[in-house]
Amino acid sequence: MRFYMPTMVYQETDAVKKHAKELAALGKKAFLITGKHSSKVNGSLADVEEALKQERRSFVLFDRVEENPSVETVAEAAELGKQEGVDFVIGIGGGSPMDAAKAIALLIANPKETAKCLYEPKELKALPLAEVPTTAGTGSETTPYAVLTYHEEHTKRSISYRIFADLALVDAKYLSCAGPGILVSTAVDALAHLLESYLNKGANSFNEMLSERGMSLWARAKEALRSGAPGQQEYQYLMEASTIAGMAISHTGTSLPHGMSYYLTYEKGVPHGVAVGLFQYAYMEAFEDREKVKRALSLLGFEKEEDFREFLTELIGEYSITEAELDRYAKGMMSNVKKLANFPYVMTEEKMRQMFALSLKTEA
Ligand code: NAP
Ligand code: FE
């Protein structure tokens, strides 16, 4: 067995304030990476700025990371970072700014490279990096992955480098600004990470332990998610589940549902969490170790797979694709070697078609 998760994680109220010194120890001039609005509203950006001022560190802000961030945006930010001479990077926000921050930290540390290098097999190191999550979904603060939209290739893909943050400052209080749509979609992403790591070819005791704990935490927040009225206690459960889920997928990676979801997100703009949620039931159905599926269901507080399916449908709704899209997506997935490798059984194009058909409505 092997397990590697080198990020220093603090999860507590006022984590940024309490660990200002460790944040400042990462360098002299910080590059803050955020989305357009939310970090200014939920207090996370102000907390980081305050901590840096207190520790006498200068900083520059790039606040233009879009959802499903593109290689182009990352390249633009890296140019600014280089001009400003920053020597460490802090990602603040959901998975989009946190993932962008990883790629930006890599490009600034290697000023002679162009953005193309993000998808090349080179030995490159990134600048020191801290992450401050404001959604309880991607777990990017504890994963080495950065998923970018690659317009040149009409897809969304993980970059070639595994970049763990040096420091993750996790505070569930930022979730109180998130509306029900974002909360649900990100919580379902965390659920997908827990399940896809648990039901995975690379699973062993380490990630199973993390997934099992994460699922039982997720279960405690699920009724509040359904009723649309989560409070501080549920925010804590969800944030903890999401950070733990990040550790779990750091070990195994995600599986088929994440691969299948990218078509819906890239081509139809379906939010990441919703898109991965749509395929969870079909994945469970296809997983041949029924005892393990039962254990997962029980930890999540469901008696039967059907109950799980109904619950998810109530949370995220249903989506349709055409027959032609179904054929194309199923074919495309058959060349997604990485995700296929995480499914422990034989997969055929016909089976893949059935998984899409079970998860989405089809129209002519
Ligand atoms: P996101 O794309 O980062 O953010 C979605 C929306 O939520 C944005 O409009 C954002 O606003 C807003 N928002 C963020 N925090 C908020 C808060 N506390 N209150 C109110 N609004 C808030 O969403 P995400 O689901 O966290 O990240 C999705 C991305 O992560 C995708 O690109 C996905 O592929 C990737 N991902 C990465 C990993 C990994 O391991 N690295 C794993 C799974 C998914 P602003 O834009 O104004 O900030
Ligand atoms: Fe995900």
Tab-separated table of N, CA and C in Angstrom, residues 55-168:
chain	number	residue	atom	x	y	z
A	55	GLU	N	1.222	40.415	8.613
A	55	GLU	CA	2.558	39.812	8.572
A	55	GLU	C	3.510	40.580	7.640
A	56	ARG	N	3.068	41.760	7.210
A	56	ARG	CA	3.896	42.630	6.354
A	56	ARG	C	4.346	41.954	5.056
A	57	ARG	N	3.402	41.337	4.404
A	57	ARG	CA	3.685	40.763	3.093
A	57	ARG	C	2.917	41.581	2.053
A	58	SER	N	3.545	41.866	0.915
A	58	SER	CA	2.804	42.560	-0.133
A	58	SER	C	2.071	41.518	-0.986
A	59	PHE	N	1.108	41.992	-1.748
A	59	PHE	CA	0.346	41.049	-2.574
A	59	PHE	C	-0.268	41.735	-3.782
A	60	VAL	N	-0.587	40.932	-4.790
A	60	VAL	CA	-1.262	41.387	-6.008
A	60	VAL	C	-2.458	40.469	-6.215
A	61	LEU	N	-3.549	41.042	-6.722
A	61	LEU	CA	-4.781	40.248	-6.899
A	61	LEU	C	-5.073	40.014	-8.377
A	62	PHE	N	-5.400	38.772	-8.723
A	62	PHE	CA	-5.988	38.471	-10.049
A	62	PHE	C	-7.375	37.913	-9.763
A	63	ASP	N	-8.424	38.666	-10.130
A	63	ASP	CA	-9.778	38.244	-9.737
A	63	ASP	C	-10.659	37.947	-10.948
A	64	ARG	N	-10.071	37.329	-11.948
A	64	ARG	CA	-10.859	37.091	-13.163
A	64	ARG	C	-10.940	35.614	-13.546
A	65	VAL	N	-10.823	34.720	-12.571
A	65	VAL	CA	-10.930	33.295	-12.923
A	65	VAL	C	-12.411	32.951	-13.128
A	66	GLU	N	-12.725	32.407	-14.299
A	66	GLU	CA	-14.102	32.026	-14.613
A	66	GLU	C	-14.371	30.596	-14.125
A	67	GLU	N	-15.642	30.187	-14.131
A	67	GLU	CA	-15.960	28.795	-13.791
A	67	GLU	C	-15.372	27.895	-14.869
A	68	ASN	N	-14.932	26.718	-14.495
A	68	ASN	CA	-14.243	25.813	-15.432
A	68	ASN	C	-13.108	26.571	-16.133
A	69	PRO	N	-12.127	27.015	-15.374
A	69	PRO	CA	-11.122	27.960	-15.878
A	69	PRO	C	-10.377	27.450	-17.105
A	70	SER	N	-10.028	28.393	-17.967
A	70	SER	CA	-9.385	28.007	-19.225
A	70	SER	C	-7.870	28.162	-19.136
A	71	VAL	N	-7.190	27.469	-20.019
A	71	VAL	CA	-5.738	27.582	-20.154
A	71	VAL	C	-5.374	29.040	-20.452
A	72	GLU	N	-6.211	29.718	-21.255
A	72	GLU	CA	-5.931	31.114	-21.633
A	72	GLU	C	-5.928	32.025	-20.397
A	73	THR	N	-6.907	31.841	-19.526
A	73	THR	CA	-6.989	32.680	-18.324
A	73	THR	C	-5.777	32.454	-17.423
A	74	VAL	N	-5.423	31.191	-17.282
A	74	VAL	CA	-4.285	30.848	-16.451
A	74	VAL	C	-3.006	31.495	-17.003
A	75	ALA	N	-2.862	31.472	-18.335
A	75	ALA	CA	-1.673	32.053	-18.966
A	75	ALA	C	-1.644	33.568	-18.744
A	76	GLU	N	-2.813	34.188	-18.853
A	76	GLU	CA	-2.895	35.645	-18.660
A	76	GLU	C	-2.505	36.016	-17.221
A	77	ALA	N	-3.023	35.263	-16.270
A	77	ALA	CA	-2.704	35.531	-14.866
A	77	ALA	C	-1.204	35.333	-14.621
A	78	ALA	N	-0.645	34.277	-15.197
A	78	ALA	CA	0.780	33.985	-14.974
A	78	ALA	C	1.648	35.133	-15.487
A	79	GLU	N	1.248	35.748	-16.630
A	79	GLU	CA	2.017	36.887	-17.154
A	79	GLU	C	2.049	38.015	-16.134
A	80	LEU	N	0.879	38.313	-15.559
A	80	LEU	CA	0.803	39.373	-14.548
A	80	LEU	C	1.691	39.016	-13.341
A	81	GLY	N	1.591	37.776	-12.904
A	81	GLY	CA	2.392	37.331	-11.754
A	81	GLY	C	3.886	37.496	-11.999
A	82	LYS	N	4.300	37.173	-13.231
A	82	LYS	CA	5.732	37.294	-13.557
A	82	LYS	C	6.158	38.759	-13.536
A	83	GLN	N	5.330	39.619	-14.174
A	83	GLN	CA	5.663	41.054	-14.193
A	83	GLN	C	5.781	41.612	-12.780
A	84	GLU	N	4.919	41.133	-11.897
A	84	GLU	CA	4.873	41.670	-10.533
A	84	GLU	C	5.919	41.045	-9.614
A	85	GLY	N	6.587	40.009	-10.076
A	85	GLY	CA	7.622	39.371	-9.259
A	85	GLY	C	7.094	38.674	-8.012
A	86	VAL	N	5.923	38.056	-8.118
A	86	VAL	CA	5.377	37.339	-6.947
A	86	VAL	C	6.199	36.072	-6.716
A	87	ASP	N	6.253	35.616	-5.454
A	87	ASP	CA	7.005	34.377	-5.209
A	87	ASP	C	6.196	33.310	-4.477
A	88	PHE	N	4.909	33.567	-4.229
A	88	PHE	CA	4.015	32.479	-3.817
A	88	PHE	C	2.593	32.798	-4.236
A	89	VAL	N	1.744	31.748	-4.257
A	89	VAL	CA	0.400	31.886	-4.822
A	89	VAL	C	-0.634	31.400	-3.800
A	90	ILE	N	-1.764	32.136	-3.727
A	90	ILE	CA	-2.850	31.712	-2.832
A	90	ILE	C	-4.144	31.640	-3.645
A	91	GLY	N	-4.708	30.463	-3.769
A	91	GLY	CA	-5.990	30.286	-4.453
A	91	GLY	C	-7.106	30.431	-3.440
A	92	ILE	N	-8.096	31.285	-3.763
A	92	ILE	CA	-9.188	31.528	-2.813
A	92	ILE	C	-10.505	31.359	-3.563
A	93	GLY	N	-11.336	30.420	-3.170
A	93	GLY	CA	-12.631	30.265	-3.839
A	93	GLY	C	-13.002	28.817	-4.007
A	94	GLY	N	-13.824	28.559	-5.035
A	94	GLY	CA	-14.208	27.188	-5.334
A	94	GLY	C	-13.083	26.490	-6.077
A	95	GLY	N	-13.404	25.335	-6.652
A	95	GLY	CA	-12.406	24.560	-7.375
A	95	GLY	C	-11.796	25.339	-8.527
A	96	SER	N	-12.567	26.231	-9.141
A	96	SER	CA	-12.035	26.938	-10.315
A	96	SER	C	-10.819	27.794	-9.965
A	97	PRO	N	-10.929	28.750	-9.014
A	97	PRO	CA	-9.716	29.501	-8.654
A	97	PRO	C	-8.639	28.646	-7.993
A	98	MET	N	-9.040	27.630	-7.226
A	98	MET	CA	-8.012	26.793	-6.577
A	98	MET	C	-7.216	26.007	-7.620
A	99	ASP	N	-7.911	25.456	-8.619
A	99	ASP	CA	-7.204	24.721	-9.691
A	99	ASP	C	-6.353	25.685	-10.523
A	100	ALA	N	-6.935	26.841	-10.852
A	100	ALA	CA	-6.190	27.829	-11.643
A	100	ALA	C	-4.904	28.213	-10.906
A	101	ALA	N	-5.007	28.385	-9.585
A	101	ALA	CA	-3.834	28.798	-8.793
A	101	ALA	C	-2.696	27.791	-8.939
A	102	LYS	N	-3.016	26.508	-9.006
A	102	LYS	CA	-1.967	25.480	-9.152
A	102	LYS	C	-1.226	25.667	-10.479
A	103	ALA	N	-2.009	25.817	-11.561
A	103	ALA	CA	-1.390	25.952	-12.886
A	103	ALA	C	-0.607	27.264	-12.981
A	104	ILE	N	-1.139	28.321	-12.375
A	104	ILE	CA	-0.466	29.626	-12.395
A	104	ILE	C	0.865	29.522	-11.638
A	105	ALA	N	0.838	28.838	-10.491
A	105	ALA	CA	2.067	28.669	-9.690
A	105	ALA	C	3.124	27.910	-10.494
A	106	LEU	N	2.679	26.999	-11.333
A	106	LEU	CA	3.631	26.234	-12.159
A	106	LEU	C	4.227	27.111	-13.261
A	107	LEU	N	3.361	27.899	-13.922
A	107	LEU	CA	3.848	28.723	-15.040
A	107	LEU	C	4.789	29.826	-14.568
A	108	ILE	N	4.487	30.431	-13.412
A	108	ILE	CA	5.357	31.515	-12.935
A	108	ILE	C	6.728	30.963	-12.531
A	109	ALA	N	6.722	29.760	-11.974
A	109	ALA	CA	7.995	29.163	-11.543
A	109	ALA	C	8.860	28.744	-12.735
A	110	ASN	N	8.256	28.673	-13.917
A	110	ASN	CA	8.993	28.242	-15.120
A	110	ASN	C	8.771	29.259	-16.236
A	111	PRO	N	9.355	30.464	-16.070
A	111	PRO	CA	9.007	31.597	-16.927
A	111	PRO	C	9.329	31.398	-18.411
A	112	LYS	N	10.189	30.446	-18.727
A	112	LYS	CA	10.518	30.261	-20.149
A	112	LYS	C	9.488	29.396	-20.861
A	113	GLU	N	8.664	28.701	-20.107
A	113	GLU	CA	7.676	27.800	-20.711
A	113	GLU	C	6.434	28.580	-21.154
A	114	THR	N	5.731	28.063	-22.173
A	114	THR	CA	4.429	28.634	-22.523
A	114	THR	C	3.353	27.747	-21.900
A	115	ALA	N	2.086	28.183	-22.017
A	115	ALA	CA	0.999	27.435	-21.371
A	115	ALA	C	0.870	26.009	-21.913
A	116	LYS	N	1.401	25.771	-23.092
A	116	LYS	CA	1.370	24.410	-23.673
A	116	LYS	C	1.997	23.376	-22.738
A	117	CYS	N	2.988	23.846	-21.958
A	117	CYS	CA	3.718	22.910	-21.093
A	117	CYS	C	2.809	22.258	-20.049
A	118	LEU	N	1.637	22.871	-19.807
A	118	LEU	CA	0.727	22.311	-18.800
A	118	LEU	C	0.323	20.884	-19.162
A	119	TYR	N	0.370	20.601	-20.463
A	119	TYR	CA	-0.035	19.259	-20.908
A	119	TYR	C	1.137	18.466	-21.478
A	120	GLU	N	2.358	18.829	-21.056
A	120	GLU	CA	3.515	18.079	-21.533
A	120	GLU	C	4.168	17.319	-20.372
A	121	PRO	N	4.797	16.199	-20.695
A	121	PRO	CA	5.380	15.377	-19.624
A	121	PRO	C	6.772	15.853	-19.226
A	122	LYS	N	6.856	17.026	-18.622
A	122	LYS	CA	8.177	17.530	-18.197
A	122	LYS	C	8.283	17.440	-16.687
A	123	GLU	N	9.485	17.651	-16.182
A	123	GLU	CA	9.688	17.671	-14.730
A	123	GLU	C	9.683	19.128	-14.292
A	124	LEU	N	8.551	19.667	-13.951
A	124	LEU	CA	8.500	21.077	-13.555
A	124	LEU	C	7.958	21.200	-12.139
A	125	LYS	N	8.447	22.196	-11.437
A	125	LYS	CA	7.975	22.438	-10.063
A	125	LYS	C	7.222	23.763	-10.010
A	126	ALA	N	6.284	23.870	-9.087
A	126	ALA	CA	5.482	25.092	-8.955
A	126	ALA	C	6.005	25.959	-7.812
A	127	LEU	N	5.563	27.234	-7.781
A	127	LEU	CA	5.872	28.107	-6.635
A	127	LEU	C	5.136	27.565	-5.402
A	128	PRO	N	5.560	27.961	-4.207
A	128	PRO	CA	4.804	27.595	-3.000
A	128	PRO	C	3.346	28.043	-3.133
A	129	LEU	N	2.446	27.230	-2.582
A	129	LEU	CA	1.016	27.434	-2.842
A	129	LEU	C	0.181	27.195	-1.587
A	130	ALA	N	-0.779	28.102	-1.357
A	130	ALA	CA	-1.777	27.870	-0.305
A	130	ALA	C	-3.155	27.898	-0.955
A	131	GLU	N	-4.100	27.161	-0.389
A	131	GLU	CA	-5.468	27.160	-0.922
A	131	GLU	C	-6.456	27.440	0.210
A	132	VAL	N	-7.453	28.278	-0.102
A	132	VAL	CA	-8.513	28.590	0.860
A	132	VAL	C	-9.847	28.286	0.180
A	133	PRO	N	-10.441	27.127	0.453
A	133	PRO	CA	-11.686	26.762	-0.243
A	133	PRO	C	-12.897	27.529	0.289
A	134	THR	N	-13.798	27.885	-0.620
A	134	THR	CA	-15.055	28.516	-0.189
A	134	THR	C	-16.266	27.723	-0.677
A	135	THR	N	-16.020	26.582	-1.310
A	135	THR	CA	-17.115	25.640	-1.588
A	135	THR	C	-16.709	24.315	-0.953
A	136	ALA	N	-17.726	23.491	-0.621
A	136	ALA	CA	-17.433	22.167	-0.048
A	136	ALA	C	-17.697	21.157	-1.147
A	137	GLY	N	-16.763	21.090	-2.104
A	137	GLY	CA	-17.036	20.248	-3.261
A	137	GLY	C	-15.827	19.564	-3.836
A	138	THR	N	-14.923	20.348	-4.412
A	138	THR	CA	-13.859	19.743	-5.205
A	138	THR	C	-12.768	19.115	-4.337
A	139	GLY	N	-12.559	19.677	-3.148
A	139	GLY	CA	-11.449	19.187	-2.326
A	139	GLY	C	-10.109	19.540	-2.934
A	140	SER	N	-10.088	20.489	-3.863
A	140	SER	CA	-8.846	20.839	-4.558
A	140	SER	C	-7.731	21.232	-3.579
A	141	GLU	N	-8.131	21.686	-2.367
A	141	GLU	CA	-7.121	22.066	-1.366
A	141	GLU	C	-6.291	20.858	-0.911
A	142	THR	N	-6.825	19.645	-1.097
A	142	THR	CA	-6.050	18.456	-0.685
A	142	THR	C	-5.806	17.488	-1.848
A	143	THR	N	-6.075	17.906	-3.072
A	143	THR	CA	-5.743	17.044	-4.218
A	143	THR	C	-4.574	17.654	-4.995
A	144	PRO	N	-3.901	16.838	-5.777
A	144	PRO	CA	-2.820	17.373	-6.625
A	144	PRO	C	-3.328	17.726	-8.021
A	145	TYR	N	-4.649	17.709	-8.236
A	145	TYR	CA	-5.191	17.863	-9.590
A	145	TYR	C	-5.577	19.304	-9.897
A	146	ALA	N	-5.486	19.661	-11.153
A	146	ALA	CA	-5.995	20.948	-11.628
A	146	ALA	C	-6.660	20.689	-12.972
A	147	VAL	N	-7.970	20.915	-13.015
A	147	VAL	CA	-8.719	20.626	-14.231
A	147	VAL	C	-8.952	21.935	-14.983
A	148	LEU	N	-8.478	21.992	-16.219
A	148	LEU	CA	-8.633	23.225	-17.000
A	148	LEU	C	-9.414	22.957	-18.276
A	149	THR	N	-10.123	23.984	-18.727
A	149	THR	CA	-10.795	23.907	-20.019
A	149	THR	C	-9.746	24.199	-21.080
A	150	TYR	N	-9.684	23.277	-22.040
A	150	TYR	CA	-8.649	23.377	-23.056
A	150	TYR	C	-9.357	23.615	-24.383
A	151	HIS	N	-9.555	24.887	-24.724
A	151	HIS	CA	-10.370	25.211	-25.901
A	151	HIS	C	-9.776	24.631	-27.176
A	152	GLU	N	-8.441	24.626	-27.262
A	152	GLU	CA	-7.803	24.089	-28.458
A	152	GLU	C	-8.231	22.644	-28.729
A	153	GLU	N	-8.487	21.906	-27.652
A	153	GLU	CA	-8.869	20.492	-27.812
A	153	GLU	C	-10.354	20.260	-27.544
A	154	HIS	N	-11.116	21.328	-27.389
A	154	HIS	CA	-12.565	21.250	-27.137
A	154	HIS	C	-12.899	20.340	-25.971
A	155	THR	N	-12.156	20.469	-24.892
A	155	THR	CA	-12.445	19.592	-23.759
A	155	THR	C	-11.952	20.198	-22.453
A	156	LYS	N	-12.219	19.473	-21.377
A	156	LYS	CA	-11.715	19.844	-20.053
A	156	LYS	C	-10.860	18.697	-19.577
A	157	ARG	N	-9.649	18.998	-19.140
A	157	ARG	CA	-8.745	17.909	-18.750
A	157	ARG	C	-7.868	18.325	-17.597
A	158	SER	N	-7.423	17.347	-16.807
A	158	SER	CA	-6.434	17.619	-15.764
A	158	SER	C	-5.108	17.948	-16.419
A	159	ILE	N	-4.369	18.884	-15.851
A	159	ILE	CA	-3.036	19.159	-16.374
A	159	ILE	C	-2.112	17.973	-16.027
A	160	SER	N	-0.928	17.963	-16.613
A	160	SER	CA	-0.054	16.790	-16.465
A	160	SER	C	0.675	16.737	-15.128
A	161	TYR	N	0.614	17.806	-14.353
A	161	TYR	CA	1.433	17.876	-13.137
A	161	TYR	C	0.583	17.639	-11.904
A	162	ARG	N	1.194	16.999	-10.930
A	162	ARG	CA	0.522	16.798	-9.649
A	162	ARG	C	1.050	17.870	-8.703
A	163	ILE	N	0.180	18.804	-8.355
A	163	ILE	CA	0.629	19.928	-7.524
A	163	ILE	C	-0.199	19.967	-6.236
A	164	PHE	N	0.403	19.558	-5.154
A	164	PHE	CA	-0.267	19.662	-3.858
A	164	PHE	C	-0.003	21.048	-3.280
A	165	ALA	N	-1.012	21.622	-2.637
A	165	ALA	CA	-0.777	22.875	-1.912
A	165	ALA	C	0.156	22.578	-0.740
A	166	ASP	N	0.951	23.583	-0.347
A	166	ASP	CA	1.757	23.429	0.863
A	166	ASP	C	0.875	23.585	2.096
A	167	LEU	N	-0.127	24.458	1.951
A	167	LEU	CA	-0.956	24.801	3.105
A	167	LEU	C	-2.415	24.912	2.655
A	168	ALA	N	-3.333	24.291	3.415
A	168	ALA	CA	-4.772	24.443	3.140
A	168	ALA	C	-5.422	25.023	4.391
